[in-house]
Amino acid sequence: MTLTIAIGGALLLLFALALSAASMWVCARQSRSMKEMEFRLQSQERALGALRGALSALHVEDQHAEEYRARIERQIARLAEQQEELLLRVPDEGAYQHALRLVRQGAGREALVDQCGLSLGEAELLLAMHRDQSPS
């Protein structure tokens, strides 16, 4: 019976050792897994930091672009006002002078219509007036 108790004790000891070895193996594996997760977490935190920096830079660029767009819109509005003032001072003088220059250079009816925005009748009248003024 003492032999049976000794064998039972030895088997129990072997079982305990096997259980201890298995739990140590599981702990080692979990420790390795934890280290891998920590490394991945640190990598993701670095990537997140880089993304935050990029997002911040994009936000700043967006603000600069918005300021630039607003400045351009103000300039366009100012130019439109100036153009309107010029057009109100002497209506159609610029187009008329341009059309006369083209007629003197020998432009035809289609060129006057296309380039100066004249109607067909206006272009023909200008050509007729110029023909009457040209020396024969």
mmCIF file of N, CA and C in Angstrom:
data_model
loop_
_atom_site.group_PDB
_atom_site.id
_atom_site.type_symbol
_atom_site.label_atom_id
_atom_site.label_comp_id
_atom_site.label_asym_id
_atom_site.label_seq_id
_atom_site.Cartn_x
_atom_site.Cartn_y
_atom_site.Cartn_z
ATOM 1 N N MET A 1 0.804 -1.164 0.000
ATOM 2 C CA MET A 1 0.000 0.000 0.000
ATOM 3 C C MET A 1 0.873 1.264 0.000
ATOM 4 N N THR A 2 1.969 1.193 0.691
ATOM 5 C CA THR A 2 2.871 2.327 0.645
ATOM 6 C C THR A 2 3.425 2.522 -0.754
ATOM 7 N N LEU A 3 3.581 1.383 -1.457
ATOM 8 C CA LEU A 3 4.057 1.483 -2.825
ATOM 9 C C LEU A 3 2.981 2.149 -3.683
ATOM 10 N N THR A 4 1.775 1.821 -3.473
ATOM 11 C CA THR A 4 0.679 2.406 -4.227
ATOM 12 C C THR A 4 0.580 3.890 -3.903
ATOM 13 N N ILE A 5 0.788 4.222 -2.666
ATOM 14 C CA ILE A 5 0.735 5.628 -2.255
ATOM 15 C C ILE A 5 1.916 6.362 -2.875
ATOM 16 N N ALA A 6 3.083 5.720 -2.909
ATOM 17 C CA ALA A 6 4.274 6.336 -3.469
ATOM 18 C C ALA A 6 4.090 6.526 -4.972
ATOM 19 N N ILE A 7 3.543 5.513 -5.632
ATOM 20 C CA ILE A 7 3.311 5.633 -7.082
ATOM 21 C C ILE A 7 2.252 6.699 -7.330
ATOM 22 N N GLY A 8 1.204 6.708 -6.542
ATOM 23 C CA GLY A 8 0.155 7.722 -6.670
ATOM 24 C C GLY A 8 0.737 9.117 -6.434
ATOM 25 N N GLY A 9 1.622 9.223 -5.448
ATOM 26 C CA GLY A 9 2.244 10.513 -5.149
ATOM 27 C C GLY A 9 3.147 10.946 -6.305
ATOM 28 N N ALA A 10 3.894 9.973 -6.855
ATOM 29 C CA ALA A 10 4.786 10.276 -7.969
ATOM 30 C C ALA A 10 3.965 10.700 -9.187
ATOM 31 N N LEU A 11 2.884 9.993 -9.437
ATOM 32 C CA LEU A 11 2.030 10.351 -10.575
ATOM 33 C C LEU A 11 1.400 11.736 -10.357
ATOM 34 N N LEU A 12 1.020 11.962 -9.120
ATOM 35 C CA LEU A 12 0.451 13.265 -8.791
ATOM 36 C C LEU A 12 1.499 14.352 -8.979
ATOM 37 N N LEU A 13 2.727 14.043 -8.569
ATOM 38 C CA LEU A 13 3.828 15.000 -8.737
ATOM 39 C C LEU A 13 4.110 15.229 -10.222
ATOM 40 N N LEU A 14 4.125 14.153 -11.006
ATOM 41 C CA LEU A 14 4.331 14.286 -12.453
ATOM 42 C C LEU A 14 3.205 15.090 -13.092
ATOM 43 N N PHE A 15 1.994 14.828 -12.663
ATOM 44 C CA PHE A 15 0.857 15.572 -13.189
ATOM 45 C C PHE A 15 0.979 17.050 -12.834
ATOM 46 N N ALA A 16 1.375 17.329 -11.618
ATOM 47 C CA ALA A 16 1.546 18.710 -11.158
ATOM 48 C C ALA A 16 2.652 19.391 -11.959
ATOM 49 N N LEU A 17 3.758 18.639 -12.213
ATOM 50 C CA LEU A 17 4.858 19.201 -13.001
ATOM 51 C C LEU A 17 4.399 19.476 -14.444
ATOM 52 N N ALA A 18 3.661 18.531 -15.001
ATOM 53 C CA ALA A 18 3.164 18.708 -16.370
ATOM 54 C C ALA A 18 2.207 19.897 -16.430
ATOM 55 N N LEU A 19 1.367 19.986 -15.421
ATOM 56 C CA LEU A 19 0.425 21.109 -15.367
ATOM 57 C C LEU A 19 1.186 22.412 -15.198
ATOM 58 N N SER A 20 2.210 22.410 -14.389
ATOM 59 C CA SER A 20 3.029 23.600 -14.164
ATOM 60 C C SER A 20 3.752 23.984 -15.451
ATOM 61 N N ALA A 21 4.301 22.992 -16.158
ATOM 62 C CA ALA A 21 5.008 23.266 -17.415
ATOM 63 C C ALA A 21 4.030 23.820 -18.449
ATOM 64 N N ALA A 22 2.842 23.242 -18.513
ATOM 65 C CA ALA A 22 1.843 23.713 -19.466
ATOM 66 C C ALA A 22 1.422 25.140 -19.140
ATOM 67 N N SER A 23 1.240 25.429 -17.878
ATOM 68 C CA SER A 23 0.835 26.789 -17.513
ATOM 69 C C SER A 23 1.973 27.773 -17.774
ATOM 70 N N MET A 24 3.229 27.329 -17.570
ATOM 71 C CA MET A 24 4.364 28.203 -17.889
ATOM 72 C C MET A 24 4.423 28.469 -19.393
ATOM 73 N N TRP A 25 4.152 27.426 -20.186
ATOM 74 C CA TRP A 25 4.154 27.592 -21.644
ATOM 75 C C TRP A 25 3.051 28.568 -22.068
ATOM 76 N N VAL A 26 1.866 28.436 -21.469
ATOM 77 C CA VAL A 26 0.751 29.333 -21.769
ATOM 78 C C VAL A 26 1.106 30.755 -21.357
ATOM 79 N N CYS A 27 1.730 30.911 -20.185
ATOM 80 C CA CYS A 27 2.121 32.247 -19.720
ATOM 81 C C CYS A 27 3.151 32.863 -20.654
ATOM 82 N N ALA A 28 4.133 32.056 -21.073
ATOM 83 C CA ALA A 28 5.159 32.562 -21.988
ATOM 84 C C ALA A 28 4.517 32.995 -23.315
ATOM 85 N N ARG A 29 3.615 32.181 -23.794
ATOM 86 C CA ARG A 29 2.932 32.493 -25.053
ATOM 87 C C ARG A 29 2.083 33.759 -24.912
ATOM 88 N N GLN A 30 1.388 33.877 -23.790
ATOM 89 C CA GLN A 30 0.585 35.077 -23.557
ATOM 90 C C GLN A 30 1.481 36.306 -23.404
ATOM 91 N N SER A 31 2.624 36.117 -22.775
ATOM 92 C CA SER A 31 3.566 37.222 -22.615
ATOM 93 C C SER A 31 4.063 37.686 -23.987
ATOM 94 N N ARG A 32 4.396 36.733 -24.858
ATOM 95 C CA ARG A 32 4.841 37.061 -26.212
ATOM 96 C C ARG A 32 3.709 37.754 -26.974
ATOM 97 N N SER A 33 2.519 37.243 -26.804
ATOM 98 C CA SER A 33 1.361 37.836 -27.471
ATOM 99 C C SER A 33 1.127 39.257 -26.972
ATOM 100 N N MET A 34 1.287 39.468 -25.668
ATOM 101 C CA MET A 34 1.118 40.812 -25.091
ATOM 102 C C MET A 34 2.175 41.769 -25.647
ATOM 103 N N LYS A 35 3.423 41.281 -25.760
ATOM 104 C CA LYS A 35 4.490 42.126 -26.298
ATOM 105 C C LYS A 35 4.190 42.492 -27.753
ATOM 106 N N GLU A 36 3.699 41.532 -28.528
ATOM 107 C CA GLU A 36 3.330 41.817 -29.919
ATOM 108 C C GLU A 36 2.204 42.843 -29.977
ATOM 109 N N MET A 37 1.222 42.698 -29.095
ATOM 110 C CA MET A 37 0.103 43.654 -29.063
ATOM 111 C C MET A 37 0.595 45.038 -28.650
ATOM 112 N N GLU A 38 1.510 45.100 -27.688
ATOM 113 C CA GLU A 38 2.057 46.394 -27.266
ATOM 114 C C GLU A 38 2.805 47.050 -28.425
ATOM 115 N N PHE A 39 3.582 46.248 -29.167
ATOM 116 C CA PHE A 39 4.319 46.773 -30.315
ATOM 117 C C PHE A 39 3.339 47.294 -31.376
ATOM 118 N N ARG A 40 2.296 46.529 -31.658
ATOM 119 C CA ARG A 40 1.304 46.958 -32.640
ATOM 120 C C ARG A 40 0.575 48.212 -32.171
ATOM 121 N N LEU A 41 0.281 48.269 -30.862
ATOM 122 C CA LEU A 41 -0.380 49.454 -30.312
ATOM 123 C C LEU A 41 0.513 50.680 -30.460
ATOM 124 N N GLN A 42 1.805 50.526 -30.160
ATOM 125 C CA GLN A 42 2.731 51.651 -30.307
ATOM 126 C C GLN A 42 2.822 52.083 -31.770
ATOM 127 N N SER A 43 2.857 51.127 -32.684
ATOM 128 C CA SER A 43 2.891 51.451 -34.116
ATOM 129 C C SER A 43 1.635 52.210 -34.523
ATOM 130 N N GLN A 44 0.507 51.748 -34.048
ATOM 131 C CA GLN A 44 -0.745 52.417 -34.390
ATOM 132 C C GLN A 44 -0.825 53.799 -33.761
ATOM 133 N N GLU A 45 -0.294 53.949 -32.566
ATOM 134 C CA GLU A 45 -0.282 55.269 -31.927
ATOM 135 C C GLU A 45 0.611 56.231 -32.709
ATOM 136 N N ARG A 46 1.769 55.713 -33.202
ATOM 137 C CA ARG A 46 2.638 56.562 -34.023
ATOM 138 C C ARG A 46 1.932 56.947 -35.325
ATOM 139 N N ALA A 47 1.280 55.969 -35.931
ATOM 140 C CA ALA A 47 0.557 56.248 -37.180
ATOM 141 C C ALA A 47 -0.572 57.247 -36.929
ATOM 142 N N LEU A 48 -1.260 57.097 -35.814
ATOM 143 C CA LEU A 48 -2.333 58.022 -35.466
ATOM 144 C C LEU A 48 -1.770 59.426 -35.249
ATOM 145 N N GLY A 49 -0.616 59.511 -34.596
ATOM 146 C CA GLY A 49 0.027 60.813 -34.393
ATOM 147 C C GLY A 49 0.388 61.452 -35.729
ATOM 148 N N ALA A 50 0.919 60.642 -36.653
ATOM 149 C CA ALA A 50 1.265 61.162 -37.979
ATOM 150 C C ALA A 50 0.009 61.627 -38.712
ATOM 151 N N LEU A 51 -1.067 60.868 -38.598
ATOM 152 C CA LEU A 51 -2.319 61.259 -39.238
ATOM 153 C C LEU A 51 -2.868 62.556 -38.639
ATOM 154 N N ARG A 52 -2.743 62.677 -37.333
ATOM 155 C CA ARG A 52 -3.206 63.923 -36.688
ATOM 156 C C ARG A 52 -2.398 65.109 -37.197
ATOM 157 N N GLY A 53 -1.071 64.914 -37.332
ATOM 158 C CA GLY A 53 -0.218 65.980 -37.858
ATOM 159 C C GLY A 53 -0.595 66.342 -39.283
ATOM 160 N N ALA A 54 -0.835 65.324 -40.098
ATOM 161 C CA ALA A 54 -1.225 65.571 -41.491
ATOM 162 C C ALA A 54 -2.569 66.276 -41.554
ATOM 163 N N LEU A 55 -3.502 65.860 -40.708
ATOM 164 C CA LEU A 55 -4.813 66.493 -40.676
ATOM 165 C C LEU A 55 -4.698 67.956 -40.251
ATOM 166 N N SER A 56 -3.851 68.210 -39.283
ATOM 167 C CA SER A 56 -3.641 69.582 -38.828
ATOM 168 C C SER A 56 -3.049 70.427 -39.954
ATOM 169 N N ALA A 57 -2.070 69.857 -40.676
ATOM 170 C CA ALA A 57 -1.462 70.579 -41.800
ATOM 171 C C ALA A 57 -2.504 70.846 -42.885
ATOM 172 N N LEU A 58 -3.363 69.866 -43.152
ATOM 173 C CA LEU A 58 -4.416 70.062 -44.147
ATOM 174 C C LEU A 58 -5.391 71.150 -43.710
ATOM 175 N N HIS A 59 -5.670 71.178 -42.424
ATOM 176 C CA HIS A 59 -6.579 72.204 -41.906
ATOM 177 C C HIS A 59 -5.972 73.592 -42.109
ATOM 178 N N VAL A 60 -4.684 73.721 -41.814
ATOM 179 C CA VAL A 60 -4.011 75.009 -41.996
ATOM 180 C C VAL A 60 -4.016 75.390 -43.473
ATOM 181 N N GLU A 61 -3.703 74.418 -44.351
ATOM 182 C CA GLU A 61 -3.715 74.677 -45.792
ATOM 183 C C GLU A 61 -5.111 75.073 -46.262
ATOM 184 N N ASP A 62 -6.124 74.438 -45.706
ATOM 185 C CA ASP A 62 -7.501 74.769 -46.069
ATOM 186 C C ASP A 62 -7.820 76.203 -45.669
ATOM 187 N N GLN A 63 -7.363 76.600 -44.506
ATOM 188 C CA GLN A 63 -7.599 77.980 -44.065
ATOM 189 C C GLN A 63 -6.904 78.972 -44.997
ATOM 190 N N HIS A 64 -5.649 78.646 -45.380
ATOM 191 C CA HIS A 64 -4.923 79.529 -46.300
ATOM 192 C C HIS A 64 -5.624 79.595 -47.656
ATOM 193 N N ALA A 65 -6.091 78.446 -48.131
ATOM 194 C CA ALA A 65 -6.789 78.413 -49.419
ATOM 195 C C ALA A 65 -8.081 79.220 -49.339
ATOM 196 N N GLU A 66 -8.776 79.128 -48.228
ATOM 197 C CA GLU A 66 -10.023 79.881 -48.055
ATOM 198 C C GLU A 66 -9.738 81.381 -48.038
ATOM 199 N N GLU A 67 -8.678 81.784 -47.343
ATOM 200 C CA GLU A 67 -8.300 83.196 -47.317
ATOM 201 C C GLU A 67 -7.924 83.674 -48.722
ATOM 202 N N TYR A 68 -7.172 82.845 -49.437
ATOM 203 C CA TYR A 68 -6.763 83.189 -50.803
ATOM 204 C C TYR A 68 -7.980 83.313 -51.712
ATOM 205 N N ARG A 69 -8.922 82.352 -51.590
ATOM 206 C CA ARG A 69 -10.144 82.395 -52.395
ATOM 207 C C ARG A 69 -10.938 83.661 -52.104
ATOM 208 N N ALA A 70 -11.056 84.021 -50.828
ATOM 209 C CA ALA A 70 -11.801 85.228 -50.453
ATOM 210 C C ALA A 70 -11.117 86.477 -51.026
ATOM 211 N N ARG A 71 -9.780 86.493 -50.975
ATOM 212 C CA ARG A 71 -9.035 87.638 -51.515
ATOM 213 C C ARG A 71 -9.249 87.742 -53.028
ATOM 214 N N ILE A 72 -9.209 86.605 -53.711
ATOM 215 C CA ILE A 72 -9.428 86.596 -55.160
ATOM 216 C C ILE A 72 -10.845 87.055 -55.485
ATOM 217 N N GLU A 73 -11.816 86.596 -54.704
ATOM 218 C CA GLU A 73 -13.201 87.019 -54.939
ATOM 219 C C GLU A 73 -13.353 88.524 -54.750
ATOM 220 N N ARG A 74 -12.670 89.077 -53.736
ATOM 221 C CA ARG A 74 -12.727 90.536 -53.534
ATOM 222 C C ARG A 74 -12.100 91.262 -54.724
ATOM 223 N N GLN A 75 -10.974 90.740 -55.215
ATOM 224 C CA GLN A 75 -10.327 91.366 -56.365
ATOM 225 C C GLN A 75 -11.208 91.296 -57.606
ATOM 226 N N ILE A 76 -11.850 90.162 -57.806
ATOM 227 C CA ILE A 76 -12.741 90.007 -58.961
ATOM 228 C C ILE A 76 -13.913 90.982 -58.854
ATOM 229 N N ALA A 77 -14.460 91.107 -57.664
ATOM 230 C CA ALA A 77 -15.577 92.042 -57.469
ATOM 231 C C ALA A 77 -15.118 93.475 -57.737
ATOM 232 N N ARG A 78 -13.922 93.809 -57.248
ATOM 233 C CA ARG A 78 -13.388 95.152 -57.455
ATOM 234 C C ARG A 78 -13.149 95.406 -58.952
ATOM 235 N N LEU A 79 -12.608 94.418 -59.660
ATOM 236 C CA LEU A 79 -12.383 94.554 -61.098
ATOM 237 C C LEU A 79 -13.705 94.667 -61.860
ATOM 238 N N ALA A 80 -14.697 93.915 -61.433
ATOM 239 C CA ALA A 80 -16.007 93.994 -62.078
ATOM 240 C C ALA A 80 -16.612 95.388 -61.891
ATOM 241 N N GLU A 81 -16.449 95.952 -60.694
ATOM 242 C CA GLU A 81 -16.945 97.310 -60.451
ATOM 243 C C GLU A 81 -16.217 98.314 -61.332
ATOM 244 N N GLN A 82 -14.894 98.169 -61.425
ATOM 245 C CA GLN A 82 -14.117 99.082 -62.257
ATOM 246 C C GLN A 82 -14.516 98.952 -63.725
ATOM 247 N N GLN A 83 -14.717 97.728 -64.167
ATOM 248 C CA GLN A 83 -15.133 97.507 -65.550
ATOM 249 C C GLN A 83 -16.494 98.139 -65.807
ATOM 250 N N GLU A 84 -17.394 97.972 -64.866
ATOM 251 C CA GLU A 84 -18.724 98.560 -65.022
ATOM 252 C C GLU A 84 -18.642 100.077 -65.076
ATOM 253 N N GLU A 85 -17.792 100.661 -64.217
ATOM 254 C CA GLU A 85 -17.618 102.119 -64.241
ATOM 255 C C GLU A 85 -17.081 102.573 -65.593
ATOM 256 N N LEU A 86 -16.118 101.832 -66.122
ATOM 257 C CA LEU A 86 -15.548 102.198 -67.417
ATOM 258 C C LEU A 86 -16.587 102.078 -68.533
ATOM 259 N N LEU A 87 -17.375 101.048 -68.474
ATOM 260 C CA LEU A 87 -18.399 100.869 -69.498
ATOM 261 C C LEU A 87 -19.466 101.958 -69.415
ATOM 262 N N LEU A 88 -19.760 102.419 -68.196
ATOM 263 C CA LEU A 88 -20.778 103.456 -68.043
ATOM 264 C C LEU A 88 -20.263 104.822 -68.494
ATOM 265 N N ARG A 89 -18.962 105.029 -68.430
ATOM 266 C CA ARG A 89 -18.409 106.327 -68.840
ATOM 267 C C ARG A 89 -18.627 106.574 -70.335
ATOM 268 N N VAL A 90 -18.163 105.655 -71.155
ATOM 269 C CA VAL A 90 -18.298 105.803 -72.599
ATOM 270 C C VAL A 90 -18.813 104.475 -73.132
ATOM 271 N N PRO A 91 -20.112 104.348 -73.259
ATOM 272 C CA PRO A 91 -20.670 103.058 -73.670
ATOM 273 C C PRO A 91 -20.208 102.661 -75.074
ATOM 274 N N ASP A 92 -19.767 101.457 -75.214
ATOM 275 C CA ASP A 92 -19.378 100.827 -76.479
ATOM 276 C C ASP A 92 -18.257 101.548 -77.217
ATOM 277 N N GLU A 93 -17.592 102.501 -76.605
ATOM 278 C CA GLU A 93 -16.504 103.171 -77.308
ATOM 279 C C GLU A 93 -15.371 102.203 -77.585
ATOM 280 N N GLY A 94 -15.079 101.340 -76.635
ATOM 281 C CA GLY A 94 -13.980 100.397 -76.824
ATOM 282 C C GLY A 94 -14.264 99.440 -77.963
ATOM 283 N N ALA A 95 -15.429 98.860 -78.018
ATOM 284 C CA ALA A 95 -15.774 97.918 -79.075
ATOM 285 C C ALA A 95 -15.838 98.637 -80.420
ATOM 286 N N TYR A 96 -16.371 99.843 -80.404
ATOM 287 C CA TYR A 96 -16.482 100.612 -81.658
ATOM 288 C C TYR A 96 -15.099 100.959 -82.191
ATOM 289 N N GLN A 97 -14.211 101.426 -81.326
ATOM 290 C CA GLN A 97 -12.841 101.761 -81.740
ATOM 291 C C GLN A 97 -12.118 100.520 -82.256
ATOM 292 N N HIS A 98 -12.324 99.417 -81.592
ATOM 293 C CA HIS A 98 -11.705 98.159 -82.018
ATOM 294 C C HIS A 98 -12.235 97.754 -83.393
ATOM 295 N N ALA A 99 -13.534 97.899 -83.600
ATOM 296 C CA ALA A 99 -14.136 97.551 -84.874
ATOM 297 C C ALA A 99 -13.584 98.442 -85.987
ATOM 298 N N LEU A 100 -13.426 99.738 -85.721
ATOM 299 C CA LEU A 100 -12.858 100.652 -86.722
ATOM 300 C C LEU A 100 -11.436 100.242 -87.079
ATOM 301 N N ARG A 101 -10.670 99.869 -86.071
ATOM 302 C CA ARG A 101 -9.294 99.423 -86.323
ATOM 303 C C ARG A 101 -9.305 98.198 -87.237
ATOM 304 N N LEU A 102 -10.199 97.256 -86.945
ATOM 305 C CA LEU A 102 -10.280 96.047 -87.769
ATOM 306 C C LEU A 102 -10.701 96.372 -89.204
ATOM 307 N N VAL A 103 -11.634 97.312 -89.360
ATOM 308 C CA VAL A 103 -12.082 97.706 -90.701
ATOM 309 C C VAL A 103 -10.913 98.312 -91.469
ATOM 310 N N ARG A 104 -10.144 99.170 -90.813
ATOM 311 C CA ARG A 104 -8.980 99.794 -91.457
ATOM 312 C C ARG A 104 -7.929 98.753 -91.838
ATOM 313 N N GLN A 105 -7.899 97.650 -91.099
ATOM 314 C CA GLN A 105 -6.945 96.582 -91.409
ATOM 315 C C GLN A 105 -7.493 95.624 -92.455
ATOM 316 N N GLY A 106 -8.707 95.871 -92.919
ATOM 317 C CA GLY A 106 -9.274 95.050 -93.986
ATOM 318 C C GLY A 106 -10.126 93.881 -93.503
ATOM 319 N N ALA A 107 -10.557 93.920 -92.262
ATOM 320 C CA ALA A 107 -11.384 92.825 -91.739
ATOM 321 C C ALA A 107 -12.739 92.806 -92.431
ATOM 322 N N GLY A 108 -13.309 91.629 -92.507
ATOM 323 C CA GLY A 108 -14.616 91.463 -93.128
ATOM 324 C C GLY A 108 -15.738 91.501 -92.108
ATOM 325 N N ARG A 109 -16.948 91.355 -92.636
ATOM 326 C CA ARG A 109 -18.158 91.414 -91.825
ATOM 327 C C ARG A 109 -18.153 90.371 -90.705
ATOM 328 N N GLU A 110 -17.755 89.123 -91.031
ATOM 329 C CA GLU A 110 -17.762 88.038 -90.034
ATOM 330 C C GLU A 110 -16.791 88.318 -88.886
ATOM 331 N N ALA A 111 -15.632 88.888 -89.223
ATOM 332 C CA ALA A 111 -14.644 89.203 -88.183
ATOM 333 C C ALA A 111 -15.199 90.250 -87.223
ATOM 334 N N LEU A 112 -15.900 91.250 -87.757
ATOM 335 C CA LEU A 112 -16.482 92.296 -86.900
ATOM 336 C C LEU A 112 -17.554 91.713 -85.980
ATOM 337 N N VAL A 113 -18.345 90.806 -86.523
ATOM 338 C CA VAL A 113 -19.402 90.190 -85.727
ATOM 339 C C VAL A 113 -18.783 89.318 -84.636
ATOM 340 N N ASP A 114 -17.792 88.493 -85.021
ATOM 341 C CA ASP A 114 -17.189 87.550 -84.074
ATOM 342 C C ASP A 114 -16.353 88.248 -83.004
ATOM 343 N N GLN A 115 -15.511 89.191 -83.433
ATOM 344 C CA GLN A 115 -14.548 89.773 -82.500
ATOM 345 C C GLN A 115 -15.092 90.962 -81.714
ATOM 346 N N CYS A 116 -16.048 91.675 -82.278
ATOM 347 C CA CYS A 116 -16.521 92.890 -81.607
ATOM 348 C C CYS A 116 -17.932 92.756 -81.063
ATOM 349 N N GLY A 117 -18.598 91.677 -81.380
ATOM 350 C CA GLY A 117 -19.951 91.486 -80.881
ATOM 351 C C GLY A 117 -20.975 92.366 -81.581
ATOM 352 N N LEU A 118 -20.650 92.810 -82.793
ATOM 353 C CA LEU A 118 -21.586 93.647 -83.541
ATOM 354 C C LEU A 118 -22.640 92.763 -84.205
ATOM 355 N N SER A 119 -23.787 93.348 -84.461
ATOM 356 C CA SER A 119 -24.786 92.612 -85.239
ATOM 357 C C SER A 119 -24.352 92.665 -86.701
ATOM 358 N N LEU A 120 -24.986 91.858 -87.511
ATOM 359 C CA LEU A 120 -24.647 91.811 -88.934
ATOM 360 C C LEU A 120 -24.891 93.180 -89.579
ATOM 361 N N GLY A 121 -25.995 93.813 -89.227
ATOM 362 C CA GLY A 121 -26.318 95.139 -89.767
ATOM 363 C C GLY A 121 -25.292 96.182 -89.357
ATOM 364 N N GLU A 122 -24.863 96.148 -88.090
ATOM 365 C CA GLU A 122 -23.857 97.106 -87.621
ATOM 366 C C GLU A 122 -22.545 96.917 -88.361
ATOM 367 N N ALA A 123 -22.157 95.660 -88.555
ATOM 368 C CA ALA A 123 -20.909 95.375 -89.258
ATOM 369 C C ALA A 123 -20.987 95.882 -90.698
ATOM 370 N N GLU A 124 -22.116 95.638 -91.381
ATOM 371 C CA GLU A 124 -22.265 96.104 -92.764
ATOM 372 C C GLU A 124 -22.257 97.629 -92.836
ATOM 373 N N LEU A 125 -22.900 98.287 -91.873
ATOM 374 C CA LEU A 125 -22.913 99.751 -91.842
ATOM 375 C C LEU A 125 -21.503 100.296 -91.671
ATOM 376 N N LEU A 126 -20.748 99.720 -90.764
ATOM 377 C CA LEU A 126 -19.371 100.180 -90.542
ATOM 378 C C LEU A 126 -18.529 99.981 -91.788
ATOM 379 N N LEU A 127 -18.699 98.839 -92.459
ATOM 380 C CA LEU A 127 -17.949 98.588 -93.690
ATOM 381 C C LEU A 127 -18.356 99.576 -94.783
ATOM 382 N N ALA A 128 -19.658 99.860 -94.866
ATOM 383 C CA ALA A 128 -20.141 100.814 -95.879
ATOM 384 C C ALA A 128 -19.603 102.214 -95.587
ATOM 385 N N MET A 129 -19.599 102.615 -94.325
ATOM 386 C CA MET A 129 -19.088 103.936 -93.956
ATOM 387 C C MET A 129 -17.609 104.036 -94.280
ATOM 388 N N HIS A 130 -16.898 102.992 -94.053
ATOM 389 C CA HIS A 130 -15.460 103.007 -94.303
ATOM 390 C C HIS A 130 -15.186 103.045 -95.825
ATOM 391 N N ARG A 131 -15.993 102.323 -96.596
ATOM 392 C CA ARG A 131 -15.842 102.327 -98.055
ATOM 393 C C ARG A 131 -16.075 103.726 -98.587
ATOM 394 N N ASP A 132 -17.062 104.425 -98.032
ATOM 395 C CA ASP A 132 -17.362 105.778 -98.498
ATOM 396 C C ASP A 132 -16.246 106.745 -98.138
ATOM 397 N N GLN A 133 -15.520 106.484 -97.052
ATOM 398 C CA GLN A 133 -14.463 107.389 -96.607
ATOM 399 C C GLN A 133 -13.122 107.058 -97.258
ATOM 400 N N SER A 134 -12.961 105.866 -97.804
ATOM 401 C CA SER A 134 -11.675 105.470 -98.341
ATOM 402 C C SER A 134 -11.436 106.164 -99.685
ATOM 403 N N PRO A 135 -10.197 106.581 -99.934
ATOM 404 C CA PRO A 135 -9.900 107.266 -101.208
ATOM 405 C C PRO A 135 -9.969 106.274 -102.368
ATOM 406 N N SER A 136 -10.490 106.718 -103.522
ATOM 407 C CA SER A 136 -10.640 105.844 -104.675
ATOM 408 C C SER A 136 -9.507 106.003 -105.633
#
